Coordinates of C-alpha atoms in Angstrom, one line a residue:
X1 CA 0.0 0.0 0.0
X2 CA 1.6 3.3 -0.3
X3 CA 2.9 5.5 1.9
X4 CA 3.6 8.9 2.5
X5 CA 0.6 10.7 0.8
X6 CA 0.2 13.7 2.7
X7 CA 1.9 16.7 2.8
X8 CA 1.7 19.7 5.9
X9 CA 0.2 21.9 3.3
X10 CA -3.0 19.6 2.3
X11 CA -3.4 18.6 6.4
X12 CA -3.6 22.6 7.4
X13 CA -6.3 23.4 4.7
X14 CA -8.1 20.4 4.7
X15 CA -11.3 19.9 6.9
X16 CA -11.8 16.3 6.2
X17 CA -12.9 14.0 9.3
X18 CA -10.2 11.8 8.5
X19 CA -7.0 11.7 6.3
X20 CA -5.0 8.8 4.9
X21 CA -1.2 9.0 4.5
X22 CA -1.3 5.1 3.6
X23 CA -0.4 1.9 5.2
X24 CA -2.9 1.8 8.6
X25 CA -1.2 5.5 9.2
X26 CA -4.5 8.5 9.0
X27 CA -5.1 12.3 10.7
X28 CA -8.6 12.0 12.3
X29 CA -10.2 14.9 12.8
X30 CA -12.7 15.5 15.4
X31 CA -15.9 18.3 16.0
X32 CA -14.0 20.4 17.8
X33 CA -11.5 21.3 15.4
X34 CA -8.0 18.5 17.1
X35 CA -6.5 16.6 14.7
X36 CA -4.9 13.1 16.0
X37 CA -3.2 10.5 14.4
X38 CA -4.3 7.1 14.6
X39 CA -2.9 3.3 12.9
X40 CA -5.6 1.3 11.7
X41 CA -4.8 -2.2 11.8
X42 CA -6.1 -6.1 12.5
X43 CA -4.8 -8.4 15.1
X44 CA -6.3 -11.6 15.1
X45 CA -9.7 -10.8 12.6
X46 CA -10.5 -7.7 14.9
X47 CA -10.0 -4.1 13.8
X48 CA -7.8 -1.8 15.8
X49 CA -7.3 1.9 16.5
X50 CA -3.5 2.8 17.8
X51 CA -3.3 6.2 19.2
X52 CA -0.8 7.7 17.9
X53 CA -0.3 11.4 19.8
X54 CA -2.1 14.5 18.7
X55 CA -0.9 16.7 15.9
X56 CA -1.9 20.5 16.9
X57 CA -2.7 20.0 20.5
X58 CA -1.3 19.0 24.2
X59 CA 1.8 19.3 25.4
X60 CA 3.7 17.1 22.9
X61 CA 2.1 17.6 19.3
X62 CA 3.3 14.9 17.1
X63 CA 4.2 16.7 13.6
X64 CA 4.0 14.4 10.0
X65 CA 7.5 13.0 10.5
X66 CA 7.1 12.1 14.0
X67 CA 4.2 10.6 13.0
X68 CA 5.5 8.6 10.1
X69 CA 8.4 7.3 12.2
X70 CA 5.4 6.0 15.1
X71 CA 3.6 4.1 12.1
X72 CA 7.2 2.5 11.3
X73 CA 7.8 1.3 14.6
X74 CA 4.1 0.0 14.9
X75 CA 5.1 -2.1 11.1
X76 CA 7.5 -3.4 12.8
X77 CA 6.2 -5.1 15.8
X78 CA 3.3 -6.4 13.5
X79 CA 6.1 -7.7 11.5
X80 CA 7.0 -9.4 14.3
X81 CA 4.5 -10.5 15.3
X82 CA 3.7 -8.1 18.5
X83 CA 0.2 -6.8 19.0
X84 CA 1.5 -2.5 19.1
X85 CA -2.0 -1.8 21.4
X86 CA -0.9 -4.3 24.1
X87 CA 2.8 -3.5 23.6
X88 CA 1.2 0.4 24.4
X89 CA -0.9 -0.8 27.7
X90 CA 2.7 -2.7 29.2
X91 CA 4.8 0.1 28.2
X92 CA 2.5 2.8 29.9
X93 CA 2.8 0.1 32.7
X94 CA 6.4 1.1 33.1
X95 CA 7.3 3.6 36.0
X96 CA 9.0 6.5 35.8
X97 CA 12.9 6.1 36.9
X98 CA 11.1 8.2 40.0
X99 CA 8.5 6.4 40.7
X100 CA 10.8 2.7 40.4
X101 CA 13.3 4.6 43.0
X102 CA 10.2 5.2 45.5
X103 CA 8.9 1.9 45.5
X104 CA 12.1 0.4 45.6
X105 CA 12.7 3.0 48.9
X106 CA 9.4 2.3 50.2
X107 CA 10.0 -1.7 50.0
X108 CA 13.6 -1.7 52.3
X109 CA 13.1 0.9 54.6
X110 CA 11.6 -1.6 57.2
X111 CA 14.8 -3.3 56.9
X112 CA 16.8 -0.5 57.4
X113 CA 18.5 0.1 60.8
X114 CA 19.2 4.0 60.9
X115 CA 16.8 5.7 60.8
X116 CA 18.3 8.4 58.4
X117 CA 19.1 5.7 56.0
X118 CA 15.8 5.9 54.1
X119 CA 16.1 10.6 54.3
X120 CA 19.6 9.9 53.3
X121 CA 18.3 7.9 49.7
X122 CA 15.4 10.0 49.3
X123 CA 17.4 13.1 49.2
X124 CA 20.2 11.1 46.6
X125 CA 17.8 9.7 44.5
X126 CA 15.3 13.0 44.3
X127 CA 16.1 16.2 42.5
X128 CA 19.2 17.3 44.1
X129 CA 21.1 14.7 41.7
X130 CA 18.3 12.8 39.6
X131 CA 16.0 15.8 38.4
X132 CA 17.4 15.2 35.0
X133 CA 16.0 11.1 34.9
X134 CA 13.5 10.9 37.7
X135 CA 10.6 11.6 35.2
X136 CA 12.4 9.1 32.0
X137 CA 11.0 5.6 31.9
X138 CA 12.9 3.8 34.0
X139 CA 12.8 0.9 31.0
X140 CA 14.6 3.5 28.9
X141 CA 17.8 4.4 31.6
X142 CA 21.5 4.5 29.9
X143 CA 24.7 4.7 30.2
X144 CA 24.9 8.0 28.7
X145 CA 22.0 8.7 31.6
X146 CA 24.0 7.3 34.3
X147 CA 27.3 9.1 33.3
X148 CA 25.0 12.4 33.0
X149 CA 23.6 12.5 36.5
X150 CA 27.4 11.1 38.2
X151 CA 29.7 13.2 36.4
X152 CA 29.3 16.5 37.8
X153 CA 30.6 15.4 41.1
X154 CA 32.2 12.5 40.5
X155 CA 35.4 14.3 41.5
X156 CA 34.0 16.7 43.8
X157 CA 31.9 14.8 46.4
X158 CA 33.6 11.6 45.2
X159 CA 31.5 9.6 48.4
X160 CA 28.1 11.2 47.5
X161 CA 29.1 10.1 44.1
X162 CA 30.0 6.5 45.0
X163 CA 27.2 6.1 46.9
X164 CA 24.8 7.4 44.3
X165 CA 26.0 4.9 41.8
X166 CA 25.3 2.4 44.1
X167 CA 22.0 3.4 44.9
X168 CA 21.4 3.7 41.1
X169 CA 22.3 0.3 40.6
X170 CA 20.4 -1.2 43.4
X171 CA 16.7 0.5 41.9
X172 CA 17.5 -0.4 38.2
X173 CA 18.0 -4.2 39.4
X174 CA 14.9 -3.9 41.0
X175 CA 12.8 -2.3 38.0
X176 CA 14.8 -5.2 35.9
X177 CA 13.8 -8.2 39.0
X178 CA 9.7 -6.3 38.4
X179 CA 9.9 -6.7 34.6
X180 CA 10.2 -3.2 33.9
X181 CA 13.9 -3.2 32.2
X182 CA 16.0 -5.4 30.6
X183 CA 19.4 -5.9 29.5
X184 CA 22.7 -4.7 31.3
X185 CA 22.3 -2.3 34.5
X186 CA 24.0 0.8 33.0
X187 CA 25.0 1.9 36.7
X188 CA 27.4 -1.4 37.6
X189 CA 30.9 0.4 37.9
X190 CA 32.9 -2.4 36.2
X191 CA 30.9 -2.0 33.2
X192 CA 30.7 1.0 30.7
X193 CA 31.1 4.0 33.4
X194 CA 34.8 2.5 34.3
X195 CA 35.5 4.3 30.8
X196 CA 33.2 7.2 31.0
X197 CA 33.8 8.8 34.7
X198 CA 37.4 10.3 35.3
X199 CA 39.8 7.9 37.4
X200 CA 39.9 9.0 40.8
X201 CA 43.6 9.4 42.8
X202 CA 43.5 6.5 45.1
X203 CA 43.7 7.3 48.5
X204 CA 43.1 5.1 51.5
X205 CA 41.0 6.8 54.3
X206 CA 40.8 6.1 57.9
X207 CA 38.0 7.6 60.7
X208 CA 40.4 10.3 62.2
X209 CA 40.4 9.9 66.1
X210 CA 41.4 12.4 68.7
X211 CA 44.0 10.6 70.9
X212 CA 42.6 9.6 74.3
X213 CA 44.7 11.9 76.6
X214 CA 43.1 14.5 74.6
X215 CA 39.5 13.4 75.1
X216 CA 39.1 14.8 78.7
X217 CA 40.0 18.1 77.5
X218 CA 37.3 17.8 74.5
X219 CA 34.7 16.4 76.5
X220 CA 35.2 19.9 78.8
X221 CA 34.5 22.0 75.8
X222 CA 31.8 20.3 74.9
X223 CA 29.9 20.6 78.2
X224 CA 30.0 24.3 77.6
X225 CA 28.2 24.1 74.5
X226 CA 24.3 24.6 74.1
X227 CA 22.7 22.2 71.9
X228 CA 21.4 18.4 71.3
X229 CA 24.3 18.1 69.0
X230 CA 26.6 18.7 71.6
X231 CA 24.7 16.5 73.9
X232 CA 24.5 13.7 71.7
X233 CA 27.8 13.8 70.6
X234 CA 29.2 13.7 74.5
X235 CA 26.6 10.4 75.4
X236 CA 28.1 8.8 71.9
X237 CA 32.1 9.2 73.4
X238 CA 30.5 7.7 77.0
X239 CA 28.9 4.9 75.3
X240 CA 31.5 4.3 72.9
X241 CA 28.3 4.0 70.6
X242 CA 28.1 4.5 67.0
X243 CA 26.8 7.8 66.0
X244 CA 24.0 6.0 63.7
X245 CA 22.7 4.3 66.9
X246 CA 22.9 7.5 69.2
X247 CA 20.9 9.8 66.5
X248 CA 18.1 7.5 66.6
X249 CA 18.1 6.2 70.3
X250 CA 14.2 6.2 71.1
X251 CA 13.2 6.5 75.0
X252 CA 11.5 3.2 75.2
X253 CA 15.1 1.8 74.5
X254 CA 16.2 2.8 78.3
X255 CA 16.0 1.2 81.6
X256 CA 17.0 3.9 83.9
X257 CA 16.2 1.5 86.9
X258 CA 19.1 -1.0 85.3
X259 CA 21.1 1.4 84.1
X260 CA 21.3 -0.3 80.7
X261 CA 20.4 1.2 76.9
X262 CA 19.0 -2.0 75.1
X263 CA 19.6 -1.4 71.0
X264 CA 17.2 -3.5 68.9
X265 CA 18.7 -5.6 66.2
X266 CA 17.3 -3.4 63.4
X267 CA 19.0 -0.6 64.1
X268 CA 22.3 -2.7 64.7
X269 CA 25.0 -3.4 62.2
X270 CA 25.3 -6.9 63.1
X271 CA 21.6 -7.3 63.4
X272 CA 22.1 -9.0 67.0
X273 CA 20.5 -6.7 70.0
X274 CA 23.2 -5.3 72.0
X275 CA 23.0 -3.8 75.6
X276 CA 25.0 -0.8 77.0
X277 CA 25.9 -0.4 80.5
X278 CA 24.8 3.3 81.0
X279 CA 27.6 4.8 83.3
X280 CA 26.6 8.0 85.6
X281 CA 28.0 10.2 83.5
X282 CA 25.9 9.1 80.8
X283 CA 23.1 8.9 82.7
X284 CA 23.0 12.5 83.4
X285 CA 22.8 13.7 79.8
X286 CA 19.8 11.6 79.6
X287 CA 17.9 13.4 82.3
X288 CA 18.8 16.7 80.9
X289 CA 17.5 15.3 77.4
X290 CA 14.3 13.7 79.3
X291 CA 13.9 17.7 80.7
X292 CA 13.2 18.9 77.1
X293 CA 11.5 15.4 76.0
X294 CA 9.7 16.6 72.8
X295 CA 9.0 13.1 70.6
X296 CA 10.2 9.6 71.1
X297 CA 13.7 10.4 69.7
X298 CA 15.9 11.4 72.5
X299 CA 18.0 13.7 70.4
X300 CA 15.6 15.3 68.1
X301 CA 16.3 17.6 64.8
X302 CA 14.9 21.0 64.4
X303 CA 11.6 19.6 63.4
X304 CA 11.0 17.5 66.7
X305 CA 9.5 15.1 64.6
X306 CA 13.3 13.2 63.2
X307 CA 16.4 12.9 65.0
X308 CA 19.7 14.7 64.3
X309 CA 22.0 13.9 61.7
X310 CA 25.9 12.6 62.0
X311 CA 26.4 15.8 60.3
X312 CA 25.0 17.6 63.8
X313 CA 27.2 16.1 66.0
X314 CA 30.0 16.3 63.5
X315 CA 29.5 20.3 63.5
X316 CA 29.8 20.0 67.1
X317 CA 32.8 18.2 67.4
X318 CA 34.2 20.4 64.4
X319 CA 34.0 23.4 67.5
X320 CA 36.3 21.8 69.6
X321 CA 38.6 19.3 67.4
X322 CA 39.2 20.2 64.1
X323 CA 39.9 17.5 61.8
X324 CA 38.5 14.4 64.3
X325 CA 35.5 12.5 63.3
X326 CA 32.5 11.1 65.3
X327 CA 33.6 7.6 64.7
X328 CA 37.3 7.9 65.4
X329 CA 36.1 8.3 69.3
X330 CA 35.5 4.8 69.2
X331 CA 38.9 4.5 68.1
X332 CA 40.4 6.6 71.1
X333 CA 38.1 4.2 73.5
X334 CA 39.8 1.2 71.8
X335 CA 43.6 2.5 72.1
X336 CA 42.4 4.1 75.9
X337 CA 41.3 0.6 77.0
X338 CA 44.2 -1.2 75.3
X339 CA 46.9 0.6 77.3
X340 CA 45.7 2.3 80.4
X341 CA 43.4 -0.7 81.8
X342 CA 43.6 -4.3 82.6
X343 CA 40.2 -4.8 80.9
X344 CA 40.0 -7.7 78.9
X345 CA 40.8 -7.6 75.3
X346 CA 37.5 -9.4 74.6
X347 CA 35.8 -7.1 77.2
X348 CA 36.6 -3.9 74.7
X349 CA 35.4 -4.8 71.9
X350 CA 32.2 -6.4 73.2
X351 CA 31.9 -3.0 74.2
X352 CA 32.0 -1.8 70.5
X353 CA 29.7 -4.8 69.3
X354 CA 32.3 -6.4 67.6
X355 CA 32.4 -9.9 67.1
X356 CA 35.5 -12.1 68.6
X357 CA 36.1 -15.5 68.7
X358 CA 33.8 -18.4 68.6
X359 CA 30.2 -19.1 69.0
X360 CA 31.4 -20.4 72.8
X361 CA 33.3 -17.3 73.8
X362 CA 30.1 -15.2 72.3
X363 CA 28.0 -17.3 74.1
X364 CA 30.0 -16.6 77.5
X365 CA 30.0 -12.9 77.1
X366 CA 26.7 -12.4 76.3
X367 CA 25.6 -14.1 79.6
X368 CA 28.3 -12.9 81.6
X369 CA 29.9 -9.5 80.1
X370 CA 27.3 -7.0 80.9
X371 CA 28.7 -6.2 84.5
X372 CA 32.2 -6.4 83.6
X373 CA 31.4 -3.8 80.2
X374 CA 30.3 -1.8 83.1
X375 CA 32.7 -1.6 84.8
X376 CA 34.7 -0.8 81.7
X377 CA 32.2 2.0 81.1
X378 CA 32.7 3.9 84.2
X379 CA 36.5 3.7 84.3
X380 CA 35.7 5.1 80.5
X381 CA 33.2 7.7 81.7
X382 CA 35.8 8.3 84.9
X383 CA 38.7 9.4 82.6
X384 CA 36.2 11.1 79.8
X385 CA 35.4 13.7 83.2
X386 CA 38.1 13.9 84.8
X387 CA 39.8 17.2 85.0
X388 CA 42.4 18.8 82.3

């Protein structure tokens, strides 16, 4: 049949109901003056109408070549024997990249331990870095894509970066696992985007910590600073905790009659529940915190509805130790307990919620360790207050 009949000219000053351009391709037009393209064709002995997009309407007209190349790309699926109407129903089925990153979001937050973890994606994976691909079929997702929304600060926030990619690569497995993609996953580093990103200078990077005879001295300064961060940040050296578990420390998680901070497995790394002997010291900033009690999170954010980030308590410590992180305090615990105390090696890092040794010796401790952590703790909380 041939093809190709109409020209622009004859569809602006015609004011026919419908137009062929040949082949199953035709301009309808309808009483109120829009034109639309349609493809007529047959599909098992039954007559079918394809939308094909408006032609002098909406938000998207569709011109005479656009239209011609749709009708091409409909040919061909008959040609191979696809039905184009209910190849158009699974396509329109397809999420947005957005919409796959939600749902994928929404599906592991449960499983997440911190609290901040699920903020923390949204804000990765929304328009801060994705505005450009968050409303593209998540189906049609390249390389060129990938490279597009990772390449401005590949170099320059090279661990928001890294952690973007993997995000990226974790919801375009799960649109491929829902049958919404197929093919490679254009956000796997050892695959295309090893060629396409700039090579980063290697360097190895360690938590900074302050040394423990320094700690007294920063705890002091800290005490005379107003704020939860500064609060929070002083009951994270006591406990030796990790800042994700201080942040979101709810107030149904304490037993001020046993003295003891029990962490659910959820919000552990190890997933196991892990009990912290609460020294005196530590104690005290609670009751300060329980003073201002606004919401179940003992160290609330501005909103009083979310706790405070690791940034919050790192702007705090930033005040009176330049160049230290949050999690290198853990480190100064370690190396304090290692040379000024007799307290078992195993004793230390049960304190951390590490794992050592065997199921036998993790069996002991956990029925046995709590006091002697303790005591550990208030030695701990001892030289943390002592005077400098």
């Amino acid at each position: 049949m041939a093809r190709n009949k109409l020209t622009v000219t004859q569809i602006n000053a015609s004011t026919k109901t419908l137009l062929g351009d040949g082949d199953g391709l035709y301009l309808r037009r309808s009483k109120s003056g829009t034109r639309s393209w349609i493809f007529v064709y047959h599909w098992q002995g039954k007559r079918r109408e394809l939308g094909l997009g408006s032609y002098n309407s909406g938000t998207a007209p569709v011109g005479l070549v656009a239209a011609r190349k749709r009708a091409d790309d409909v040919r061909a699926q008959l040609t191979d024997g696809i039905d184009p109407m209910a190849e158009k129903r699974k396509v329109a089925a397809i999420p947005t990249f957005g919409k796959a990153a939600d749902d994928y979001i929404a599906g592991q937050k449960a499983g997440w331990s911190n609290s901040k973890h699920g903020w923390q994606w949204e804000q990765t994976l929304g328009d801060a870095y994705c505005s450009s691909i968050r409303n593209k079929s998540v189906a049609e997702i390249g390389v060129d894509d990938i490279v597009g929304v990772l390449e401005p600060i590949w170099l320059e926030k090279a661990e928001t970066a890294t952690r973007l990619r993997m995000r990226l690569e974790k919801v375009l497995d799960f649109a491929k696992v829902k049958g919404w993609r197929s093919g490679d996953n254009p956000a796997v580093r050892s695959g295309n985007l090893i060629h396409l990103l700039p090579t980063r200078t290697r360097q190895v990077k360690h938590h900074a910590a302050l040394a423990y005879a320094d700690v007294p001295g920063v705890m002091a300064k800290l005490t005379d600073l107003d704020g939860v961060g500064a609060e929070a940040l002083r009951f994270t050296i006591l406990t030796a905790s990790r800042s994700a578990e201080v942040f979101g420390a709810r107030w149904d998680e304490f037993d001020f009659d046993k003295k003891v901070w029990i962490i659910p497995p959820e919000r552990m790394k190890a997933r196991q529940q892990h009990t912290v002997p609460l020294s005196d010291a530590a104690v005290a900033i609670l009751k300060i915190r329980l003073e201002k009690k606004s919401c179940d999170f003992v160290f609330p954010g501005q909103d009083l509805k979310t706790p405070i980030s690791n940034m919050t308590m790192g702007k705090s410590l930033k005040k009176v130790a330049a160049g230290v992180t949050v999690h290198g305090m853990r480190s100064a615990f370690r190396d304090w307990a290692g040379d000024m105390t007799n307290h078992p090696r195993e004793i230390a890092e049960a304190a951390l919620a590490h794992k050592v040794g065997n199921a036998v010796e993790q069996a002991y401790r956990r029925s046995d360790a709590l006091e002697k952590r303790r005591a550990l703790m208030v030695d701990w909380a001892n030289f943390c207050t002592s005077p400098k």
